[in-house]
Coordinates of C-alpha atoms and ligand atoms in Angstrom, one line a residue:
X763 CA 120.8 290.9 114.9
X764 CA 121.3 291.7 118.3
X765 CA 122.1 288.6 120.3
X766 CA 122.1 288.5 124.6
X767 CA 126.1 288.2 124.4
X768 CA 126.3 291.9 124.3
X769 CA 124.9 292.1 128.0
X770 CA 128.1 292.3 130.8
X771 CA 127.5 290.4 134.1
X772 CA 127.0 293.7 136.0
X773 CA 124.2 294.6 133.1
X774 CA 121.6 291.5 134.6
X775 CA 119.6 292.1 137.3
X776 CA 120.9 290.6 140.4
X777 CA 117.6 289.6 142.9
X778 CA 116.7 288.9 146.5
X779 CA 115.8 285.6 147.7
X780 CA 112.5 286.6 149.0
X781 CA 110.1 285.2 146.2
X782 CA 107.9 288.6 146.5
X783 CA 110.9 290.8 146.8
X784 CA 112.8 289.1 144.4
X785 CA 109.7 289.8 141.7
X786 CA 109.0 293.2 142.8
X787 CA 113.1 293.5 141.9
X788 CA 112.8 291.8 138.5
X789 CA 110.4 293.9 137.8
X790 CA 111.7 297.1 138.9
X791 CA 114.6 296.6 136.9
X792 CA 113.1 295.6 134.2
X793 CA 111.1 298.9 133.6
X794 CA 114.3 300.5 134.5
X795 CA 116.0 299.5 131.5
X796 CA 113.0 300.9 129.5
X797 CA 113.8 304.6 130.6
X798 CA 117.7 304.0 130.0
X799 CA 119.8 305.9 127.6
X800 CA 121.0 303.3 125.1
X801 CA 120.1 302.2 121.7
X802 CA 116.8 300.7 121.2
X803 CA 118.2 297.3 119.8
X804 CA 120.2 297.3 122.9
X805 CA 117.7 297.5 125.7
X806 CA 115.4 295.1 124.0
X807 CA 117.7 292.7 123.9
X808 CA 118.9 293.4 128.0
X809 CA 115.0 293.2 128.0
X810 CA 114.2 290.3 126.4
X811 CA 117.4 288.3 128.0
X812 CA 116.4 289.4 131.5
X813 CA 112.7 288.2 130.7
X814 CA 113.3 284.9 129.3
X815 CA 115.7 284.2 131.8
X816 CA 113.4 284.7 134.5
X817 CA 110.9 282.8 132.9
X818 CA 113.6 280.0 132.5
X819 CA 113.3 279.6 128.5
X820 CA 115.8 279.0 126.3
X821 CA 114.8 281.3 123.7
X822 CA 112.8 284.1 122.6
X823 CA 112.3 287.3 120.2
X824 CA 110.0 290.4 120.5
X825 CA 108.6 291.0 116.4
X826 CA 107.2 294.1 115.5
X827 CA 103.9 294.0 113.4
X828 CA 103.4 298.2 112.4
X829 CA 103.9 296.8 109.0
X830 CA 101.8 293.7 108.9
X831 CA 103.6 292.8 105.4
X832 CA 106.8 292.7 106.8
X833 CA 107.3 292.0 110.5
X834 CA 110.3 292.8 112.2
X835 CA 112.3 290.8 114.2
X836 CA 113.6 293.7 117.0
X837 CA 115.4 291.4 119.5
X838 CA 116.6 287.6 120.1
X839 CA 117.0 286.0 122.8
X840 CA 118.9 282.3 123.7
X841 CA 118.6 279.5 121.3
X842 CA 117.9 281.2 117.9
X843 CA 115.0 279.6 115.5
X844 CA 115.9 277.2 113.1
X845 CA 114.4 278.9 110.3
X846 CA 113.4 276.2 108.2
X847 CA 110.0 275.1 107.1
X848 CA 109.2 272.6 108.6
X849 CA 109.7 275.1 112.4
X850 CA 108.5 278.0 111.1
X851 CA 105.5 276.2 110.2
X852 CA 104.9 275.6 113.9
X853 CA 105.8 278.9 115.4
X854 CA 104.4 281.3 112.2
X855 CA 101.3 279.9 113.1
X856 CA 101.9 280.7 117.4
X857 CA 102.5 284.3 116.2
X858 CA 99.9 284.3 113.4
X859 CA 97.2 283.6 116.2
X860 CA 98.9 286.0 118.5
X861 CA 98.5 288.5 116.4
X862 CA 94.8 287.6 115.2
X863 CA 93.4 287.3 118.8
X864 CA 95.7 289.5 120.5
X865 CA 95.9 287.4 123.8
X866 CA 98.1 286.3 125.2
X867 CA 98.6 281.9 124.8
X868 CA 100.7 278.4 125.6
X869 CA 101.3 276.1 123.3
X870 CA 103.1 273.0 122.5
X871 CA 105.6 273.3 119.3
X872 CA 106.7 271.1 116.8
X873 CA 109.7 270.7 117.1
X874 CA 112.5 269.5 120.1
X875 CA 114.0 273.2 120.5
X876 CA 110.6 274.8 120.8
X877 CA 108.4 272.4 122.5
X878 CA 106.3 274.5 124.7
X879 CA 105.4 278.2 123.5
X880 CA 104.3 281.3 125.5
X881 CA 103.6 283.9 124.4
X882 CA 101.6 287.9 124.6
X883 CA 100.9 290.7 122.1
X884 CA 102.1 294.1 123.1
X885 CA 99.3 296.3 122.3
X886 CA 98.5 300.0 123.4
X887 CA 95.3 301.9 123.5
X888 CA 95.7 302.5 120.1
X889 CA 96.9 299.0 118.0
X890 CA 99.2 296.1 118.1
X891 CA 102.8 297.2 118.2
X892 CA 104.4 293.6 118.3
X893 CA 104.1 290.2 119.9
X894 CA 106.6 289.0 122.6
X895 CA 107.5 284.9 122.2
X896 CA 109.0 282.4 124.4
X897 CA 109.8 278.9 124.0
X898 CA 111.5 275.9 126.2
X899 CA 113.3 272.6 125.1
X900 CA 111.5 269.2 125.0
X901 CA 113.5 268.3 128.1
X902 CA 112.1 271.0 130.2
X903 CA 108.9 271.3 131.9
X904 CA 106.3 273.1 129.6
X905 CA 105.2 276.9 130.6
X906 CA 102.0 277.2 132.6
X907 CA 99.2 279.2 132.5
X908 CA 100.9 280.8 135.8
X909 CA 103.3 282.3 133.7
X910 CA 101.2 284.3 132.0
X911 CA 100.2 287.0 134.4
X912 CA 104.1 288.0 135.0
X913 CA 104.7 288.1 130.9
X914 CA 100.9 290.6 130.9
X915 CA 102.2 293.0 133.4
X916 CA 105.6 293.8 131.4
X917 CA 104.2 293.7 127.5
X918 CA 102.1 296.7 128.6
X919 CA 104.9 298.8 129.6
X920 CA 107.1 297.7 126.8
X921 CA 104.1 298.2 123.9
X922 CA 103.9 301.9 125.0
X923 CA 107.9 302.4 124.8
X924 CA 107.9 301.0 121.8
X925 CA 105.0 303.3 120.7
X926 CA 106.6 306.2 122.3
X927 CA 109.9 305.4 119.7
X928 CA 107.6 305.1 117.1
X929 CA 106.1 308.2 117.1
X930 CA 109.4 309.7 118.3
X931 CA 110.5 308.6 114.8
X932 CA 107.8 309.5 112.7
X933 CA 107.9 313.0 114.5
X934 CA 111.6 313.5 113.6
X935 CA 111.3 312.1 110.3
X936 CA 108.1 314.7 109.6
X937 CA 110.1 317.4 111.1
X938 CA 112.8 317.0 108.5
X939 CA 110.2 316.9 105.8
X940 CA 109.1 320.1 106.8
X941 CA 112.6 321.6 107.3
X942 CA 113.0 320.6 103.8
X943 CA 110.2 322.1 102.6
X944 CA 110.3 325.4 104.1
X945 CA 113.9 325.8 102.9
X946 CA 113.5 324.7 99.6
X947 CA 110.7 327.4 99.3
X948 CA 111.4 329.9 97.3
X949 CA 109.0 332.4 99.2
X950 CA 110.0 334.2 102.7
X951 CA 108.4 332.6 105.6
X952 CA 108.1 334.2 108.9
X953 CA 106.6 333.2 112.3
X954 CA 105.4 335.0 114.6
X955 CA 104.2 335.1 118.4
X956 CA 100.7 336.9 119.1
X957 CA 103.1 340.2 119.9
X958 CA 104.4 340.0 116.5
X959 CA 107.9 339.0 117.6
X960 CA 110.0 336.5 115.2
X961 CA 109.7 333.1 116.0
X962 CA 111.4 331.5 113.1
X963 CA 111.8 331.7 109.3
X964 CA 113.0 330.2 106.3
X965 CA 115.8 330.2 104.3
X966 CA 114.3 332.4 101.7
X967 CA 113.4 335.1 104.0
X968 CA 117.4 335.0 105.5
X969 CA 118.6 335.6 101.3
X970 CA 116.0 338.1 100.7
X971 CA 116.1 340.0 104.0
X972 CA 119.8 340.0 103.7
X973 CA 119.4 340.3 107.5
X974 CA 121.4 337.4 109.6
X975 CA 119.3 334.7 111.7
X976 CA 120.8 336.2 114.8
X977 CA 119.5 339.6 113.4
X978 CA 115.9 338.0 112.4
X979 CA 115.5 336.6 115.9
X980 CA 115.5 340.0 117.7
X981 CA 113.2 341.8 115.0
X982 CA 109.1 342.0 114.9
X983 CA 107.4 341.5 111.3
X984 CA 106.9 345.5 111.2
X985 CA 110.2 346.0 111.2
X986 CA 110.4 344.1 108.0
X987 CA 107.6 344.7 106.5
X988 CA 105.9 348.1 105.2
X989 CA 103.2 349.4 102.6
X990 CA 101.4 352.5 102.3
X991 CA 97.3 353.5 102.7
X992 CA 95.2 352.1 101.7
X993 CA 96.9 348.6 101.9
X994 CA 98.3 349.4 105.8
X995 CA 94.8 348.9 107.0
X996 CA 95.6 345.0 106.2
X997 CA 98.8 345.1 108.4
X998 CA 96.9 346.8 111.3
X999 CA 94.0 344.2 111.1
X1000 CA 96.8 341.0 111.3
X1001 CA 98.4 343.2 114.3
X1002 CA 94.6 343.5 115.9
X1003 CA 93.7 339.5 114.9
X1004 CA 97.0 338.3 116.9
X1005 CA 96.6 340.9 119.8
X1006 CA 92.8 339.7 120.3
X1007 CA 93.1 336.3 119.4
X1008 CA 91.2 336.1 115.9
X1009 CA 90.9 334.2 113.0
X1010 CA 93.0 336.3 110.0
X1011 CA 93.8 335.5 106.8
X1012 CA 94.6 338.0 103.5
X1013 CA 96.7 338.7 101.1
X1014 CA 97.9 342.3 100.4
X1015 CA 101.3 344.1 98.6
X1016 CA 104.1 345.7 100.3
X1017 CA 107.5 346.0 100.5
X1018 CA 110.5 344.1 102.6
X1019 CA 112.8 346.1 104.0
X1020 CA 116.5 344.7 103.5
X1021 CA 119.5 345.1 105.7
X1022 CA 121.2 347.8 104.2
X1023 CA 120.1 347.3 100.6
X1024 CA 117.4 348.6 98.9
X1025 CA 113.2 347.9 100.0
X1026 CA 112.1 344.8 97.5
X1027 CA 108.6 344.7 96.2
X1028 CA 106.6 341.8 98.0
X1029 CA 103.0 340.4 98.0
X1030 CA 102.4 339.5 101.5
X1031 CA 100.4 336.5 102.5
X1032 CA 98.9 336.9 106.3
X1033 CA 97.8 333.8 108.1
X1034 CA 97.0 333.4 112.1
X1035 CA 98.2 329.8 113.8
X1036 CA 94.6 328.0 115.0
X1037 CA 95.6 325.2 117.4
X1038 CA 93.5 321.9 117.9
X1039 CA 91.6 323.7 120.6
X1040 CA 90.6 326.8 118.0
X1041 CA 93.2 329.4 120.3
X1042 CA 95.5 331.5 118.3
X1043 CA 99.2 330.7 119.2
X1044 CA 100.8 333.5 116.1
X1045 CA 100.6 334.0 113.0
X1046 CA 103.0 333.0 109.5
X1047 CA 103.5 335.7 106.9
X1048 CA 105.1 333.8 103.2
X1049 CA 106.2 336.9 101.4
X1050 CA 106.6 336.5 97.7
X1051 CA 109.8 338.4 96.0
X1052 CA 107.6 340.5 93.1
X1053 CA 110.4 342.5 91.7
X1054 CA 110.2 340.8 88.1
X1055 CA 106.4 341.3 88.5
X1056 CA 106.7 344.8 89.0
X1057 CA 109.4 345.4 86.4
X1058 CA 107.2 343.8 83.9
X1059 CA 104.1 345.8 84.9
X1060 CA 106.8 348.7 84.4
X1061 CA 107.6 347.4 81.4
X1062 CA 104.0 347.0 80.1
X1063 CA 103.0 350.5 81.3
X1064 CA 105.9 352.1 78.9
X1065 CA 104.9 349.7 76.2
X1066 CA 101.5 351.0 76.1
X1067 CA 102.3 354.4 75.9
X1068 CA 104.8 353.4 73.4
X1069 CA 102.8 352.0 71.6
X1070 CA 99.8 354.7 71.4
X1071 CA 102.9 356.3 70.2
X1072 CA 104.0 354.2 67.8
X1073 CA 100.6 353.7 66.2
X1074 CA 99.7 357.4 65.9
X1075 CA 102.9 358.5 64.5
X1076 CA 102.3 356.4 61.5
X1077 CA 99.0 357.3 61.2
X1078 CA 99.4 360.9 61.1
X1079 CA 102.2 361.0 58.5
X1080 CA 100.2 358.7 56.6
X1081 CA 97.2 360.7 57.0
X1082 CA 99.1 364.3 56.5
X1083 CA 100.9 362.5 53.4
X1084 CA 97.2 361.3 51.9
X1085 CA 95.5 364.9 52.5
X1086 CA 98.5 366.2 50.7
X1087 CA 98.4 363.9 47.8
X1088 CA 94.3 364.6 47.5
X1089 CA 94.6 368.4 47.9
X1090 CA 96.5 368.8 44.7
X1091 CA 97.5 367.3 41.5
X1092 CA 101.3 365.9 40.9
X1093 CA 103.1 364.9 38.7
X1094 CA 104.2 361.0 39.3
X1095 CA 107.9 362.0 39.9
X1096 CA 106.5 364.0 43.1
X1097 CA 104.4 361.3 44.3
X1098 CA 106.9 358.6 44.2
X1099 CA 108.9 359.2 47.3
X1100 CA 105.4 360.3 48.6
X1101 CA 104.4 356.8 48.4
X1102 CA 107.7 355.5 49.2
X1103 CA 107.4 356.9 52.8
X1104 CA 104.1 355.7 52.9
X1105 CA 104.6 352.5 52.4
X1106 CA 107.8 352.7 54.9
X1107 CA 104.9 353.7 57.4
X1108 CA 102.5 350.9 56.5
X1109 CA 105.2 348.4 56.7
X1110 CA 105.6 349.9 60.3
X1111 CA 102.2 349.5 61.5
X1112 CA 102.3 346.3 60.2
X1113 CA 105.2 344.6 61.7
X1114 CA 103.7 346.1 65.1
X1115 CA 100.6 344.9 64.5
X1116 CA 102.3 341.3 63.7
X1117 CA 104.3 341.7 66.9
X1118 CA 101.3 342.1 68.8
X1119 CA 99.3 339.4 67.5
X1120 CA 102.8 337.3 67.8
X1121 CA 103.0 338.0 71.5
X1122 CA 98.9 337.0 72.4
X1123 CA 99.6 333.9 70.7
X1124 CA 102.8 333.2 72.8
X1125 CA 101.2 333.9 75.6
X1126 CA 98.0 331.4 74.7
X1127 CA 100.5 328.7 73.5
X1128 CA 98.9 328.5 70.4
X1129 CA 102.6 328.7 68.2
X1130 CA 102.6 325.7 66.1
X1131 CA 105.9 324.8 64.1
X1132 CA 105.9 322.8 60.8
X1133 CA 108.8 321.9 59.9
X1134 CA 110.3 321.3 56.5
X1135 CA 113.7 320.4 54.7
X1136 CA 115.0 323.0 53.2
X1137 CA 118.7 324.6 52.4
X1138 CA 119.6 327.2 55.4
X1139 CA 121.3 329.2 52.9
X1140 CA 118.6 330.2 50.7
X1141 CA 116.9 331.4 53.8
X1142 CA 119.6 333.3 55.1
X1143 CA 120.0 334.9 51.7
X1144 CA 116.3 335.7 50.9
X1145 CA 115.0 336.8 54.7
X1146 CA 118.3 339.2 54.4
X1147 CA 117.8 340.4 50.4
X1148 CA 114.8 343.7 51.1
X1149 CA 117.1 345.2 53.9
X1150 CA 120.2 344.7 51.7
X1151 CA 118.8 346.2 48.9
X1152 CA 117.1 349.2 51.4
X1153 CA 120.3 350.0 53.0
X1154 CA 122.8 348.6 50.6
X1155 CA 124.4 352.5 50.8
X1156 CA 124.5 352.4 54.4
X1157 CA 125.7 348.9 55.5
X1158 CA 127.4 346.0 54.1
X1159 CA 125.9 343.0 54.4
X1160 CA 128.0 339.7 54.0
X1161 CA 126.4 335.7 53.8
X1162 CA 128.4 332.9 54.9
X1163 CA 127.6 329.8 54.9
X1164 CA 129.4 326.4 55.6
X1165 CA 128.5 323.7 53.9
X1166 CA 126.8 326.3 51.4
X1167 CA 123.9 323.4 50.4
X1168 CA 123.5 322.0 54.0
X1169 CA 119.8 321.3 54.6
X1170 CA 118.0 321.7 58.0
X1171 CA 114.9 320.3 59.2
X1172 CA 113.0 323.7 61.0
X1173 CA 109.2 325.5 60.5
X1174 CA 110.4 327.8 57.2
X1175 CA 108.4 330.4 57.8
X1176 CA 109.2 330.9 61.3
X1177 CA 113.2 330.8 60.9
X1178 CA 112.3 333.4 58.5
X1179 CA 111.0 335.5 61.0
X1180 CA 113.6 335.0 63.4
X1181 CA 116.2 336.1 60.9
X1182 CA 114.1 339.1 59.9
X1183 CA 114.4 339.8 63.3
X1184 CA 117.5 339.8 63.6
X1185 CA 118.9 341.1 60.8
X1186 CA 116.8 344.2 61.2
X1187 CA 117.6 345.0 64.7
X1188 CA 121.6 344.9 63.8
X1189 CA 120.6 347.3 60.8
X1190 CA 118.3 349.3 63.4
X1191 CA 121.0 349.7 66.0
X1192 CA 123.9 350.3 63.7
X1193 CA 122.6 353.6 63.0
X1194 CA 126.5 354.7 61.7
X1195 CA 126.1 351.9 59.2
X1196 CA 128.8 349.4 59.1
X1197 CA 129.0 345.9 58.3
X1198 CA 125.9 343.5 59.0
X1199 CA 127.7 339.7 58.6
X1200 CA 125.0 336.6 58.9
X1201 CA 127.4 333.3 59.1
X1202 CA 126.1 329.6 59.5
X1203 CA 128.1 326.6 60.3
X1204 CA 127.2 323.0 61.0
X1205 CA 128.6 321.2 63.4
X1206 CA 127.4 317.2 63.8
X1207 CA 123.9 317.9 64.0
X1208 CA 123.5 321.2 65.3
X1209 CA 123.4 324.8 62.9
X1210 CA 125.3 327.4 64.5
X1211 CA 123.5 331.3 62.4
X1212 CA 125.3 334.1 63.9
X1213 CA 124.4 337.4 63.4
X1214 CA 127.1 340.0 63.8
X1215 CA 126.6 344.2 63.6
X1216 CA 129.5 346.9 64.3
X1217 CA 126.3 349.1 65.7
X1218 CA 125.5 350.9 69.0
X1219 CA 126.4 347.3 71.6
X1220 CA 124.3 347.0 74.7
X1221 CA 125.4 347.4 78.2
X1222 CA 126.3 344.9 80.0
X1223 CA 124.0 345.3 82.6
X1224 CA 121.1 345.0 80.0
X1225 CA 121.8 341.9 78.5
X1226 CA 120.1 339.5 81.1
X1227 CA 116.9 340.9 80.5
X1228 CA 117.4 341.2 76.8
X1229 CA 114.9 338.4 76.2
X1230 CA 112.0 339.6 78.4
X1231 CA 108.9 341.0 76.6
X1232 CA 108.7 344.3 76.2
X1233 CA 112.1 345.6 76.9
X1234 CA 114.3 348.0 75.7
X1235 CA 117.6 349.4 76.2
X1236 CA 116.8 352.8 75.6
X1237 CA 112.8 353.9 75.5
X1238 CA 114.0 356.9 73.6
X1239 CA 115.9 354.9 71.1
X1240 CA 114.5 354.4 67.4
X1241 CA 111.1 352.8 67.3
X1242 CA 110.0 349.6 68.3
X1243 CA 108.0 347.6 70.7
X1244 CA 110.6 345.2 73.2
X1245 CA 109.2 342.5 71.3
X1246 CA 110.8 340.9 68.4
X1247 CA 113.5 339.3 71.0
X1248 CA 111.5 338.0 73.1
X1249 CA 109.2 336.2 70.0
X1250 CA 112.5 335.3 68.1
X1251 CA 113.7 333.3 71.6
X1252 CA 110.1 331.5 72.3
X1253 CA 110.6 330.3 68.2
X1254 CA 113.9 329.3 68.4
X1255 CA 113.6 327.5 71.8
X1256 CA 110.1 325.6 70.0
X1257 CA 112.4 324.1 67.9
X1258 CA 114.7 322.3 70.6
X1259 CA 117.2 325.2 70.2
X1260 CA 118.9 328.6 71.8
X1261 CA 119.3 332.3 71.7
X1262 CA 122.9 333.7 72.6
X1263 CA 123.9 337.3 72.7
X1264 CA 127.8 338.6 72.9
X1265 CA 128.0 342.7 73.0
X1266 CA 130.3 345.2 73.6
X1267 CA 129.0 348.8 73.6
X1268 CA 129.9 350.6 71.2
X1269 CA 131.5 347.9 69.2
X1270 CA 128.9 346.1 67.8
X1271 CA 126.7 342.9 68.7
X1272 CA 126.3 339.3 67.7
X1273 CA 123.2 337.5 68.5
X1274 CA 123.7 333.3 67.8
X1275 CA 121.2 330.9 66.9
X1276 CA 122.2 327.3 67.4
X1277 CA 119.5 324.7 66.3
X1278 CA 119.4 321.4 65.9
X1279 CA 119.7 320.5 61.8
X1280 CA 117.3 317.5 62.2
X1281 CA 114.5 319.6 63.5
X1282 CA 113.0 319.5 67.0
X1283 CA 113.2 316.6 69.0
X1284 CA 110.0 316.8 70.4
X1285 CA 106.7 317.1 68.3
X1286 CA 106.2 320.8 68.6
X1287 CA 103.6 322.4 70.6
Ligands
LIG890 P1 112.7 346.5 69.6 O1 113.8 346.5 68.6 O2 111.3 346.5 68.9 O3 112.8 347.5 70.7 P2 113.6 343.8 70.4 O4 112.9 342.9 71.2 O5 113.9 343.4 69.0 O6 112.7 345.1 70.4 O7 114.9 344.3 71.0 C1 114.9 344.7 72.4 C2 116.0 345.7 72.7 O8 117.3 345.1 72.5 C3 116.0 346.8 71.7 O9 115.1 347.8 72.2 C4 117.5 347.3 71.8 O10 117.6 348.1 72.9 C5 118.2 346.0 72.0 N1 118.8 345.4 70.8 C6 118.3 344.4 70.0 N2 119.1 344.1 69.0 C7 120.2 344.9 69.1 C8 121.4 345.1 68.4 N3 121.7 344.3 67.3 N4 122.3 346.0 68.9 C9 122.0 346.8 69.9 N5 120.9 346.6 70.7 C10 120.0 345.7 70.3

C-alpha cells in the first residue's frame, strides 16, 4: 500500500493566495503530476494526497473497478479505513452506489472517522475505470455540494490516465503474447513493406535462413526466396498485389535460399497486411521447412518403382518356373528344388504383400494389440526356428534368455512379427554369414530382446532415418521394401515400448527391443 508519507515537502504543490489563482495552481499541478515519469502507485498517491488535502479531508482512496469481482484499491490517502464490518458496511454501500449510478454524491457515514462522504466515479467515454472517495471526521464541517464541481473537473483527467495505462498494459502484455508465439513457431515468418523489403521475422526463419538478423534486415523476400515456372507466376502476382495495393493470398512451393548452405525445400504461404481502413500496409510470407516431405515423396517414388520391381521379378520366375514344369514331364527328384524356389518366390510376394497391407493399416490407425501371457522364450525360439533351419549352413544362430521361463504380457502375434523382422534382416544383411545371437533379459519390469548380426553395419549417417517408411540404405542392396522397420517400431512403441539400433559398418548390428513385461500401460489403440 502506498501511503502519502512517501511524498517530500518540495513534492506538494505550493499555491498563491489569490482564491482563483491559487485553484488555477492546484489544478495545474495537479494534471502535471499525471504526465510525470514515476510509478503509477506513486503519482496516485502525490495525486490523491494533494486532492484530499485541498479539499481538507482526512482521508481517501481511488478503487479501481475493471474487474467488478475484485476491486482494487490503487492509492490511500490520510486516515486509513477501519476495515471492519460494521465501517465497511457504511462506505461499501457509498462506493456500491457510486459505481451503480456513476455520479458523483455526499453523504453522511456511519461512523466518527468517516462522517461525511464525497465522492465521483472516474469514467471515460468508454466505461467506469474507478471511483475516487473522500471522507472528513465527525468534528469537521461536512462536504458540500460546492465541492463537487472541483472533485468533476479532475476525475476526468485522471479516468483517461488511468485508461491510457490500462491499455498501455494490455498492449504490452499482447505484444509479448505475440512475440512468443511467433518465436515458438516452428515455420519462417517474414514481413514485408509494399517494396518487398524485410520488416521483421521470426526466430524460425533466422535458424533456417542461417542468415543473421542484421543480414535479414537489409535483404528483400526475393532474395530469399525462389521457385521455377510455372509456380514463379505466384511470386510475381504477391510482388504486383503489394506494388498496387491488392488483396493477395496463396500458397505455392519453392525453395529458401540459405546463407552459404544449401537451398531447402519450402511451401510458401503469401498473405498481404489489410489495415482497419481496407489499405495494404505489406505483406507476411510463413514458409514451411518441407525437406522431410520431399525426402519422403523421394522415398515413395523409389518404393514404387521398387516395388513394380519386386512384384514382377517374382512373378516371372514363378511364371518361367511353371511353363517349364508344364512343358515337360519330370521326374520328382527334378521338380523338387523347382518347387523349392517357387515357394522361396511365393513366400516373397507374400511378406511384401503383408508389408503393404501392414503399412495402410498404420497409416489408418487401425493396429489393434491383444495382449497375452505368455513365456518370451518360446517366442524367441519359434519366430527364429524356419530361418535357422534355412540358413543353419550359413549362420549361427544362438538363444539366450534370462530368466529362461520369464513370462511377458504383449500381443503374441505381433512380437512375433517384430522378431521375424528382425531376425531376418540381420540374416539378410549378413550376406558373409556369421553369427545371428537373439538375447533377452528382464530387468524389474521391463524385457530387454537384443538382436545382434556380424553382417554388412550401417553408416552412421543412416541410422536416424532408419525408422522412416520406406527407407533403405542401399536401393541396390538385396530385396526388400523400407518397410519392415518402420512397422516393427509403430508395434513395439503400441505396446508402451522402444526400438534401439547400435551399428558399426562392417562389423555387424544390433537392434534392441525394450518392452515393458506387464504389457502396455495404456489400453492399446
Ligand atoms: P528392407 O529390409 O525391406 O529394405 P527394413 O525396413 O527392414 O526394410 O530395413 C530398412 C533398411 O535398414 C534396409 O534396407 C537396410 O538398409 C537397413 N537394415 C535393416 N536391418 C539391418 C541389419 N541388420 N544390418 C544392416 N542393415 C540393416
Amino acid at each position: 500500500m502506498v501511503s502519502s508519507s512517501v511524498l517530500s515537502d518540495e513534492a506538494r504543490i505550493r499555491l498563491p493566495n489569490n482564491p482563483g489563482l491559487r485553484l488555477i495552481g492546484f489544478l495545474h499541478g495537479l494534471f502535471g503530476l499525471l504526465g510525470s515519469s514515476g510509478e503509477l502507485p506513486e503519482i496516485l498517491s502525490r495525486f490523491l494526497c494533494d486532492l484530499g488535502e485541498y479539499l481538507q479531508a482526512e482521508g481517501g482512496f481511488i478503487v479501481a473497478t475493471t474487474d467488478p469481482t475484485n476491486l482494487r484499491l490503487l492509492a490511500e490517502f490520510g486516515v486509513p479505513f477501519i476495515e471492519e464490518d460494521h465501517d465497511r458496511g457504511a462506505i461499501s454501500k457509498f462506493y456500491d452506489e457510486l459505481i451503480r449510478k456513476q455520479r458523483p454524491a455526499l453523504a453522511s457515514g456511519a461512523t466518527p472517522e468517516a462522517s461525511s462522504l464525497i465522492g465521483v466515479p472516474l469514467v471515460t467515454e468508454k466505461r467506469l475505470i474507478g471511483v475516487v472517495v473522500f471522507f472528513r471526521h465527525e468534528r469537521l464541517a461536512a462536504f458540500i455540494a460546492e465541492d463537487i464541481p472541483l472533485l468533476s473537473v479532475v476525475a476526468q483527467p485522471l479516468a483517461i490516465h488511468l485508461e491510457n495505462v490500462d491499455f498501455a498494459r494490455v498492449t504490452s502484455a499482447r505484444r509479448a503474447e505475440l512475440e512468443a508465439i511467433l518465436s515458438s513457431m516452428e515455420d519462417g515468418l517474414l514481413v514485408v513493406d509494399r517494396m518487398g523489403e524485410v520488416l521483421s521475422f521470426n526466430n524460425s526463419l533466422e535458424r533456417l535462413s542461417r542468415y543473421s538478423a542484421a543480414e535479414l534486415y537489409g535483404l528483400s523476400w526475393e532474395d530469399l526466396l525462389t521457385t521455377s515456372s510455372p509456380r514463379i507466376e505466384t511470386f510475381h502476382a504477391f510482388n504486383r498485389a503489394l506494388r498496387v495495393g491488392e488483396v493477395f493470398s496463396a500458397r505455392c512451393p519453392g525453395s529458401l535460399k540459405t546463407n552459404e548452405g544449401p537451398e531447402i525445400p519450402v511451401s510458401v504461404n503469401f498473405n498481404t497486411i489489410v489495415e482497419d481502413k481496407g489499405s495494404i500496409t505489406g505483406g507476411v510470407l510463413s514458409i514451411r521447412d518441407m525437406t522431410f516431405e520431399t525426402q519422403v515423396d523421394r522415398m515413395k517414388d523409389e518404393f514404387i518403382a521398387n516395388v513394380s520391381h519386386e512384384l514382377k521379378t517374382p512373378i516371372t520366375t514363378i511364371s518361367g518356373f511353371l511353363q517349364m514344369m508344364l512343358g515337360r514331364e519330370m521326374p520328382r527328384s527334378e521338380m523338387v528344388p523347382l518347387l523349392d524356389v517357387l515357394k522361396g518366390e511365393t513366400d516373397r510376394l507374400h511378406r511384401l504383400i503383408n508389408d503393404l497391407l501392414e503399412l495402410s493399416k498404420i497409416q489408418a490407425g487401425r493396429i489393434r494389440l491383444t495382449p497375452r501371457k505368455f513365456q518370451l522364450e518360446l517366442l524367441l525360439k519359434k519366430s527364429a526356428r524356419p530361418l535357422m533351419v534355412r540358413h543353419q549352413d550359413s549362420h549361427r544362430f544362438v538363444v539366450e534368455v534370462k530368466p529362461t521361463r520369464g513370462m511377458i504380457l504383449a500381443d503374441h502375434d505381433r512380437l512375433m512379427q517384430v522378431m521375424v523382422n528382425l531376425v531376418s534382416n540381420a540374416v539378410k544383411y549378413s550376406p558373409e554369414g556369421g553369427e545371428v545371437r537373439i538375447t533377452a533379459n528382464r530387468q524389474n519390469d521391463w524385457w530387454h530382446i537384443g538382436v545382434k548380426d556380424e553382417g554388412i553395419g550401417i553408416p552412421a549417417d543412416a541410422l536416424g532415418q532408419l525408422f522412416t517408411r520406406f527407407y533403405r540404405v542401399n536401393e541396390n542392396q538385396t530385396s526388400g521394401s523400407g518397410l519392415g522397420l518402420f512397422i516393427t517400431k509403430e508395434i513395439v512403441e503400441r505396446h508402451g515400448g522402444r526400438l534401439e539400433v547400435a551399428s558399426l559398418e562392417g562389423k555387424g548390428s544390433t537392434f534392441t527391443v525394450h518392452l515393458p513385461a506387464k504389457g502396455p500401460a495404456e489400453t492399446p489403440r
